[in-house]
mmCIF file of C-alpha atoms and ligand atoms in Angstrom:
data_model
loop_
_atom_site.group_PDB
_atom_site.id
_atom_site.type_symbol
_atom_site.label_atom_id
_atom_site.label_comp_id
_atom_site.label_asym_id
_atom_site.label_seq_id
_atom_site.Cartn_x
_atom_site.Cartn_y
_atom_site.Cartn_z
ATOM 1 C CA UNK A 518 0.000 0.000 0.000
ATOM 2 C CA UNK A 519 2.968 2.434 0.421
ATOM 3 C CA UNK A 520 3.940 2.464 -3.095
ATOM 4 C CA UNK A 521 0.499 2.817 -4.150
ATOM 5 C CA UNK A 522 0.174 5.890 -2.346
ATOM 6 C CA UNK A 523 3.553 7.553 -3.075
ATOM 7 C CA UNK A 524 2.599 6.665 -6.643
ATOM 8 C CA UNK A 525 -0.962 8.531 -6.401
ATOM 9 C CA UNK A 526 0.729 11.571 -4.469
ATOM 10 C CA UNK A 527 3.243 11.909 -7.321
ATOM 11 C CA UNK A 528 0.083 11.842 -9.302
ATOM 12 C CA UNK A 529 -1.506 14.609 -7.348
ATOM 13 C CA UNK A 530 1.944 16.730 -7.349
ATOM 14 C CA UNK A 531 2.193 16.248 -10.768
ATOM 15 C CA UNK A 532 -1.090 17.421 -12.107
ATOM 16 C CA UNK A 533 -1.256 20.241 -9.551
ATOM 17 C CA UNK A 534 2.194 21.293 -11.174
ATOM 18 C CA UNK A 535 0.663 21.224 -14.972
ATOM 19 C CA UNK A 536 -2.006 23.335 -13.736
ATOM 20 C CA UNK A 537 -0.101 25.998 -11.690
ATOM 21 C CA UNK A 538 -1.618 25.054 -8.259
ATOM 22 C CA UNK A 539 -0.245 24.685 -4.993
ATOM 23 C CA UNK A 540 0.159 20.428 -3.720
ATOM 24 C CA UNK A 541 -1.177 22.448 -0.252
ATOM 25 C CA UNK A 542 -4.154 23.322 -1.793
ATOM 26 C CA UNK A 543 -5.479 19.689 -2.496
ATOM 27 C CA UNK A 544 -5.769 17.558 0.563
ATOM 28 C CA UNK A 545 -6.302 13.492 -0.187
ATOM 29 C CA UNK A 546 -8.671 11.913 1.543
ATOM 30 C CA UNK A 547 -8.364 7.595 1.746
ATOM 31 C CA UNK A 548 -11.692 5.842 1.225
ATOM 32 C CA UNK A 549 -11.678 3.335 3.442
ATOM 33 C CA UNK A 550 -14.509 1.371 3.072
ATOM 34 C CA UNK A 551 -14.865 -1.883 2.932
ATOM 35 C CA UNK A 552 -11.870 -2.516 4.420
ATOM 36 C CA UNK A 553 -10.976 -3.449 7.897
ATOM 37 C CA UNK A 554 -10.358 -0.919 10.756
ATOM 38 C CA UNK A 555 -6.489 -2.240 10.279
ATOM 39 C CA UNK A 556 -6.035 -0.519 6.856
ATOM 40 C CA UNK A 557 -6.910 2.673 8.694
ATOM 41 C CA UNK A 558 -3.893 1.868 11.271
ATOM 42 C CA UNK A 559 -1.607 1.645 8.445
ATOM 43 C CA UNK A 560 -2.534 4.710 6.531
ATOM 44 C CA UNK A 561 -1.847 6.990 9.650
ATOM 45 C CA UNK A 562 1.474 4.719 10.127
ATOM 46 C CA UNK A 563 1.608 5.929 6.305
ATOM 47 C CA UNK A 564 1.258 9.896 7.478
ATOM 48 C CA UNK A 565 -2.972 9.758 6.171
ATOM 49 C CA UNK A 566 -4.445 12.201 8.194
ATOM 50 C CA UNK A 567 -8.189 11.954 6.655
ATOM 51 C CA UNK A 568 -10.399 8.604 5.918
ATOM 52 C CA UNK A 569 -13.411 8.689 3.915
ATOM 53 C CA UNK A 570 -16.558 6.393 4.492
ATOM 54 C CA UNK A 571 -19.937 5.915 3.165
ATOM 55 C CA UNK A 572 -22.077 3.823 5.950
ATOM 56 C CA UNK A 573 -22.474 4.865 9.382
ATOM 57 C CA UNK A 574 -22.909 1.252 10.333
ATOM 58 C CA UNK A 575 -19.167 0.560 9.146
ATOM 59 C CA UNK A 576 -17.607 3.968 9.381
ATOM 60 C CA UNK A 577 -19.176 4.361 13.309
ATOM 61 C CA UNK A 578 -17.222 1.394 14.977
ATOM 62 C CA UNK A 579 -14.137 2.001 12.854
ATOM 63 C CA UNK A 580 -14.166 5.557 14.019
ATOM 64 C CA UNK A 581 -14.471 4.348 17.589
ATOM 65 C CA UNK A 582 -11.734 1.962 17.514
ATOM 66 C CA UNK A 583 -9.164 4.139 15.606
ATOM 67 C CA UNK A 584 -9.863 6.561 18.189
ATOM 68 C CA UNK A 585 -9.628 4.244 21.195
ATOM 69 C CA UNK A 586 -6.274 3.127 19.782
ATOM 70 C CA UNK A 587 -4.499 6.221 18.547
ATOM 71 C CA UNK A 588 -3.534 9.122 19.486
ATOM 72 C CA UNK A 589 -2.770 10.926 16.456
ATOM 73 C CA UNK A 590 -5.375 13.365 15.828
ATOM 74 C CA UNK A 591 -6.984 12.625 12.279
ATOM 75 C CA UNK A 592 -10.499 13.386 10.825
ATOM 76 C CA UNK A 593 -13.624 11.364 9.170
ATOM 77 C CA UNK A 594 -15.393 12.531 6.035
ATOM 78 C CA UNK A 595 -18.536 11.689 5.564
ATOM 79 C CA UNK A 596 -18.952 10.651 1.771
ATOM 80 C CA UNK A 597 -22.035 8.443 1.210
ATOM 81 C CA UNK A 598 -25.653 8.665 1.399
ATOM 82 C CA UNK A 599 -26.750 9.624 4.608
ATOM 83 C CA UNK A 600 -30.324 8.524 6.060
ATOM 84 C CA UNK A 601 -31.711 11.069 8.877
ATOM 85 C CA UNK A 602 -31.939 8.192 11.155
ATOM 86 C CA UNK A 603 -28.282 7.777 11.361
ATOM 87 C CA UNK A 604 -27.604 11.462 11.251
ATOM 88 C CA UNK A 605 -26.921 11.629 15.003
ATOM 89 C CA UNK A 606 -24.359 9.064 15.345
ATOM 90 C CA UNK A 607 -22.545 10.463 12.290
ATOM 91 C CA UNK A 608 -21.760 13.662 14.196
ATOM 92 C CA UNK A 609 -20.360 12.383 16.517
ATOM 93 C CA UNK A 610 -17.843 11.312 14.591
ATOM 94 C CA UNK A 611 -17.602 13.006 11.619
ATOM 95 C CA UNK A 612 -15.760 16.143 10.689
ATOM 96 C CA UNK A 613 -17.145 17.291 7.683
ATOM 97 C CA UNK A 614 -20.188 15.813 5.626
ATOM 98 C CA UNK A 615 -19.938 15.713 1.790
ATOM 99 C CA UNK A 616 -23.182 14.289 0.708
ATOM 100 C CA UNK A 617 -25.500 16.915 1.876
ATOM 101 C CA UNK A 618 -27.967 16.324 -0.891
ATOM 102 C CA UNK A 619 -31.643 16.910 0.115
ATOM 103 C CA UNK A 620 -34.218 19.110 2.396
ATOM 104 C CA UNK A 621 -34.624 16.288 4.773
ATOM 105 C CA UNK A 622 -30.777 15.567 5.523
ATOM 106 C CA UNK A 623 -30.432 19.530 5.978
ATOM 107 C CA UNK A 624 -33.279 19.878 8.369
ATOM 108 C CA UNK A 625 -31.974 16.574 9.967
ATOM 109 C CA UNK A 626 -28.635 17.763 10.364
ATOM 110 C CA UNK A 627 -29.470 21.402 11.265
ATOM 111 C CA UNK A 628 -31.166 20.055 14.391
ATOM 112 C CA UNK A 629 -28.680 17.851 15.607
ATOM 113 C CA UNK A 630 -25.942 20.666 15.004
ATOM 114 C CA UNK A 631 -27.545 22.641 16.566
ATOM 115 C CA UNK A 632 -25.807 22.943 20.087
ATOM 116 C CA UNK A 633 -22.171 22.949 18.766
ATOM 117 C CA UNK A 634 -19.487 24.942 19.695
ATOM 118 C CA UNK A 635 -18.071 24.269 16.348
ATOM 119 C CA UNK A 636 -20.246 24.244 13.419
ATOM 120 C CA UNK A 637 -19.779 21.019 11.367
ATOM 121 C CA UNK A 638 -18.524 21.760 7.475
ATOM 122 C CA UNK A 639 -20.655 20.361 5.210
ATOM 123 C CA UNK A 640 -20.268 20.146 1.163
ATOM 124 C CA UNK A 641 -23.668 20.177 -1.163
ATOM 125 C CA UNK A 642 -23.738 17.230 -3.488
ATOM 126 C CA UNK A 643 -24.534 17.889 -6.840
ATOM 127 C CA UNK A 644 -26.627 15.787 -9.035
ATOM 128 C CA UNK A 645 -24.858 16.115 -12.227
ATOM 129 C CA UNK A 646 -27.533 14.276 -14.373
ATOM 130 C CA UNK A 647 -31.132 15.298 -15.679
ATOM 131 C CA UNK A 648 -32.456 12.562 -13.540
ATOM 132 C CA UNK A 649 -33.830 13.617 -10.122
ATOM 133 C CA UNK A 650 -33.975 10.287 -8.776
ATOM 134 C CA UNK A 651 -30.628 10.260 -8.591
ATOM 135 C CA UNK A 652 -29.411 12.012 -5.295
ATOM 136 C CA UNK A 653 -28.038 15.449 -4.974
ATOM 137 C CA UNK A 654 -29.496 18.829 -5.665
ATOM 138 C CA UNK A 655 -29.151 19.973 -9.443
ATOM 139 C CA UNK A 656 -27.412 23.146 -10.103
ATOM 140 C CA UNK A 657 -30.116 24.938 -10.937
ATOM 141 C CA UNK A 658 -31.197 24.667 -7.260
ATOM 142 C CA UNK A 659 -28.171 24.764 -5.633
ATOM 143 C CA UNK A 660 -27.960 28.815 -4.721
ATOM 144 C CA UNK A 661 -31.649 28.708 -2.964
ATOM 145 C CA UNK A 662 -30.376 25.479 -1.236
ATOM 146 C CA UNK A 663 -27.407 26.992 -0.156
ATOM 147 C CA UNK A 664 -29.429 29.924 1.317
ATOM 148 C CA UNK A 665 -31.294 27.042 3.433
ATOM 149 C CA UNK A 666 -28.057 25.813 4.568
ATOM 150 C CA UNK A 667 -26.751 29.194 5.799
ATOM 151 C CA UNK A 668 -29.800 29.866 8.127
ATOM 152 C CA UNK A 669 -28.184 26.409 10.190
ATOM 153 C CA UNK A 670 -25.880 27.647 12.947
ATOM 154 C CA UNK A 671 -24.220 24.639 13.907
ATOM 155 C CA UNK A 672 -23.292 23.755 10.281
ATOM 156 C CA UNK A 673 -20.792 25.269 8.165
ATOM 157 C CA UNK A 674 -21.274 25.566 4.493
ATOM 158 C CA UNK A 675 -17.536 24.936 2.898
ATOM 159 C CA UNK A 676 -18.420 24.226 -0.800
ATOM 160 C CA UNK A 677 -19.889 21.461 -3.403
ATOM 161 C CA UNK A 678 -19.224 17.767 -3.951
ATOM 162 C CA UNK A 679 -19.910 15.661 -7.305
ATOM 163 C CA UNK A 680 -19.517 12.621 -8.834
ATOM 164 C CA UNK A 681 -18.614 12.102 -12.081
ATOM 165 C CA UNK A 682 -21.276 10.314 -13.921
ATOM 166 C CA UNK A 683 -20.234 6.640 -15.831
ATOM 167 C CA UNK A 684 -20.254 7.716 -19.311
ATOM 168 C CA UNK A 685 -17.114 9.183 -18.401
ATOM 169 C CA UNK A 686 -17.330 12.771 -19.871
ATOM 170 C CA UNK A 687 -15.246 14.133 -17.197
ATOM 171 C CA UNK A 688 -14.848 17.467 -18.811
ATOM 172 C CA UNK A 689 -18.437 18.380 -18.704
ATOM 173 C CA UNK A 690 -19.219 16.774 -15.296
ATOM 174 C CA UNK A 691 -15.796 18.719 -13.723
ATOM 175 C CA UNK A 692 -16.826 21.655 -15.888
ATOM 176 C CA UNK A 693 -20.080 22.013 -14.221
ATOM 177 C CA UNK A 694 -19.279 21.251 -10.350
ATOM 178 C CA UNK A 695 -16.520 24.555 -10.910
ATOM 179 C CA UNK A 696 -19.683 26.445 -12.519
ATOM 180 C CA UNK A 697 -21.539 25.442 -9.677
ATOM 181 C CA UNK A 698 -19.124 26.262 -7.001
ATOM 182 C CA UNK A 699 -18.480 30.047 -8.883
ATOM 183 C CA UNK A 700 -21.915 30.230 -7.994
ATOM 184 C CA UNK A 701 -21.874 29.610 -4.930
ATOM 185 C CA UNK A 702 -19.394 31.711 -4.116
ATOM 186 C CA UNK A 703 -20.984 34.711 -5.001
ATOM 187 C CA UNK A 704 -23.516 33.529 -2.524
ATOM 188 C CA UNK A 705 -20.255 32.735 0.486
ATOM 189 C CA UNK A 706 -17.175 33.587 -0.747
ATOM 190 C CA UNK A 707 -15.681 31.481 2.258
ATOM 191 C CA UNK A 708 -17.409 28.213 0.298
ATOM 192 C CA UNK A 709 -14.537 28.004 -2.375
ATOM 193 C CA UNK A 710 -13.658 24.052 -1.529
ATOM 194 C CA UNK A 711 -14.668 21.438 -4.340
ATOM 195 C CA UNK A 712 -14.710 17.375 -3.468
ATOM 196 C CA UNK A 713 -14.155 15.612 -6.623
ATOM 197 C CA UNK A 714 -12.017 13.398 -7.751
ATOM 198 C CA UNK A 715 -11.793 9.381 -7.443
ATOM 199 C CA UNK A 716 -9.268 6.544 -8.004
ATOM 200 C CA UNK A 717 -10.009 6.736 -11.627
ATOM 201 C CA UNK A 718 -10.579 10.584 -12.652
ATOM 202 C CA UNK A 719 -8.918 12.313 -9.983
ATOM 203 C CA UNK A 720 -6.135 13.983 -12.013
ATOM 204 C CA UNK A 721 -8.826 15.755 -14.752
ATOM 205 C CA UNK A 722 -10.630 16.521 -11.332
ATOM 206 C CA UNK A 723 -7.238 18.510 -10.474
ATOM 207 C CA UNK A 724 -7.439 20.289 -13.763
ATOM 208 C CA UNK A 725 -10.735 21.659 -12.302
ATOM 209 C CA UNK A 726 -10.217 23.108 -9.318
ATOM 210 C CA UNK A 727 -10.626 19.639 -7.325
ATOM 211 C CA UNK A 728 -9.367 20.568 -3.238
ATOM 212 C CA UNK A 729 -10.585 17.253 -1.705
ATOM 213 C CA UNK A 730 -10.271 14.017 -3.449
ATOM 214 C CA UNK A 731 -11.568 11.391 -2.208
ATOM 215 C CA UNK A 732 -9.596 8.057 -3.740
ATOM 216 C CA UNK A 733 -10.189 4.555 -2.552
ATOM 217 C CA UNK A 734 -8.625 1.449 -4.484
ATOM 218 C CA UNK A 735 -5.987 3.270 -6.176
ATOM 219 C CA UNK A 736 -4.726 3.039 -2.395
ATOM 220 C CA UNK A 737 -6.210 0.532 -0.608
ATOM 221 C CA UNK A 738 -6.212 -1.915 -3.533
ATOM 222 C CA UNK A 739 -9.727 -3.783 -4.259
ATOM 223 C CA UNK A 740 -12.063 -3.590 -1.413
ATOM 224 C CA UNK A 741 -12.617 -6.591 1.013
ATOM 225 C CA UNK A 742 -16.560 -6.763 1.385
HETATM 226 C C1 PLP B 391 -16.193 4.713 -2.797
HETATM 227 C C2 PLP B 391 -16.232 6.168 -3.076
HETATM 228 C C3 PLP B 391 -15.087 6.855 -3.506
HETATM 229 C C4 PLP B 391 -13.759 6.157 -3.793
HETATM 230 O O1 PLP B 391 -13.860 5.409 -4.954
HETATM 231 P P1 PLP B 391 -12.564 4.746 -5.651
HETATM 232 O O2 PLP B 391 -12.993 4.536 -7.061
HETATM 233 O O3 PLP B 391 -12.285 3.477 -4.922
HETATM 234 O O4 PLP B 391 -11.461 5.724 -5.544
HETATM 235 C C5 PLP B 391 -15.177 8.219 -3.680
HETATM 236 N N1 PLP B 391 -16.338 8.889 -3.478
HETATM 237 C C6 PLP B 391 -17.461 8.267 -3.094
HETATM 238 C C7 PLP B 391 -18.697 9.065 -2.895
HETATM 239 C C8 PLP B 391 -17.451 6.892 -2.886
HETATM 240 O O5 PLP B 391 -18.578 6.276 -2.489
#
């Protein structure tokens, strides 16, 4: 796993260099699900600082035994879909929440924020296809949304996630999460950080404007279960 990840950071600092932006600028995030709590051991033996996880029911008692264990002082991202039921226990572990991506999560998520000395950042997905099933807010919607999320004391608004979608036009799906976050800057200038970026794409995702990526198997190798 070392040389994977010394070969994806020379990846990073490589296409931050074509691009004219600063490695400090981009912070890598591990996706470590699906993978035992062990893999997280070795990635802060590694100098990984930030794990990313997608279901409270793995990412809770991971969080609880890396933190029973270690001392280092690291931080969990939030990355997956997030149900209101489970929205309590994910604060209490979670740093920063990137799948903000509906009325219901926000109101969830507002109330349980709501006594916090320190707001908890939170990204709005994007739903970068014409189909509203899928989650995320659309573009379109995202500046009223945002407005919503700003009336939330205990939650900090810090910018926009997206997913490429599979039929891998990464130009026009990294195109329009930068549109988007413009946007939303003019609404929070503060709100300037973009997730995007996976194993696969996360180097065009650098191109435009990425600040988090969040990469799994190029680092971890395949996942477990
Ligand atoms: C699993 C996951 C990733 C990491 O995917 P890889 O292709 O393994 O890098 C990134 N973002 C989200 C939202 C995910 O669910």
């Amino acid at each position: 796993m070392a040389e994977r990840l010394a070969d994806a950071q020379q990846k990073i600092s490589a296409a931050a260099e074509k691009c004219d932006r600063a490695n400090d600028d981009i912070k890598l995030i591990v996706v470590t699900k699906n993978h035992p709590t062990q893999l997280v051991f070795d990635l802060l033996d590694l100098g990984m600082r930030d794990f990313g996880e997608n279901r409270d029911q793995e990412a809770a008692p991971k969080a609880a035994e890396v933190r029973a264990a270690s001392t280092i002082e690291h931080h969990w991202h939030f990355i997956g879909q997030l149900q209101s039921n489970k929205v309590k226990s994910v604060v209490s572990y979670a740093s920063s929440i990137h799948s903000l991506d509906r009325q219901s999560l926000l109101d969830a998520l507002g109330k349980a924020t709501i006594e916090r000395e320190v707001p908890l950042d939170v990204f709005i997905q994007l739903n970068l296809t014409d189909d509203p099933g899928r989650g995320g807010i659309q573009p379109a919607n995202l500046r009223p949304f945002a407005e919503n999320v700003l009336t939330h004391p205990g939650l900090n608004l810090v910018g926009v996630m997206g997913v490429a979608a599979l039929d891998n036009n990464l130009e026009r799906d990294f195109g329009a999460i930068r549109a988007a976050s413009e946007s939303l800057r003019t609404l929070k200038p503060e709100a300037s950080l973009i997730s995007a970026g996976m194993s696969e794409d996360f180097e065009t995702a650098i191109a435009f404007g990425a600040t988090h990526l969040r990469i799994g198997s190029a680092i971890t190798g395949k996942r477990q279960y």
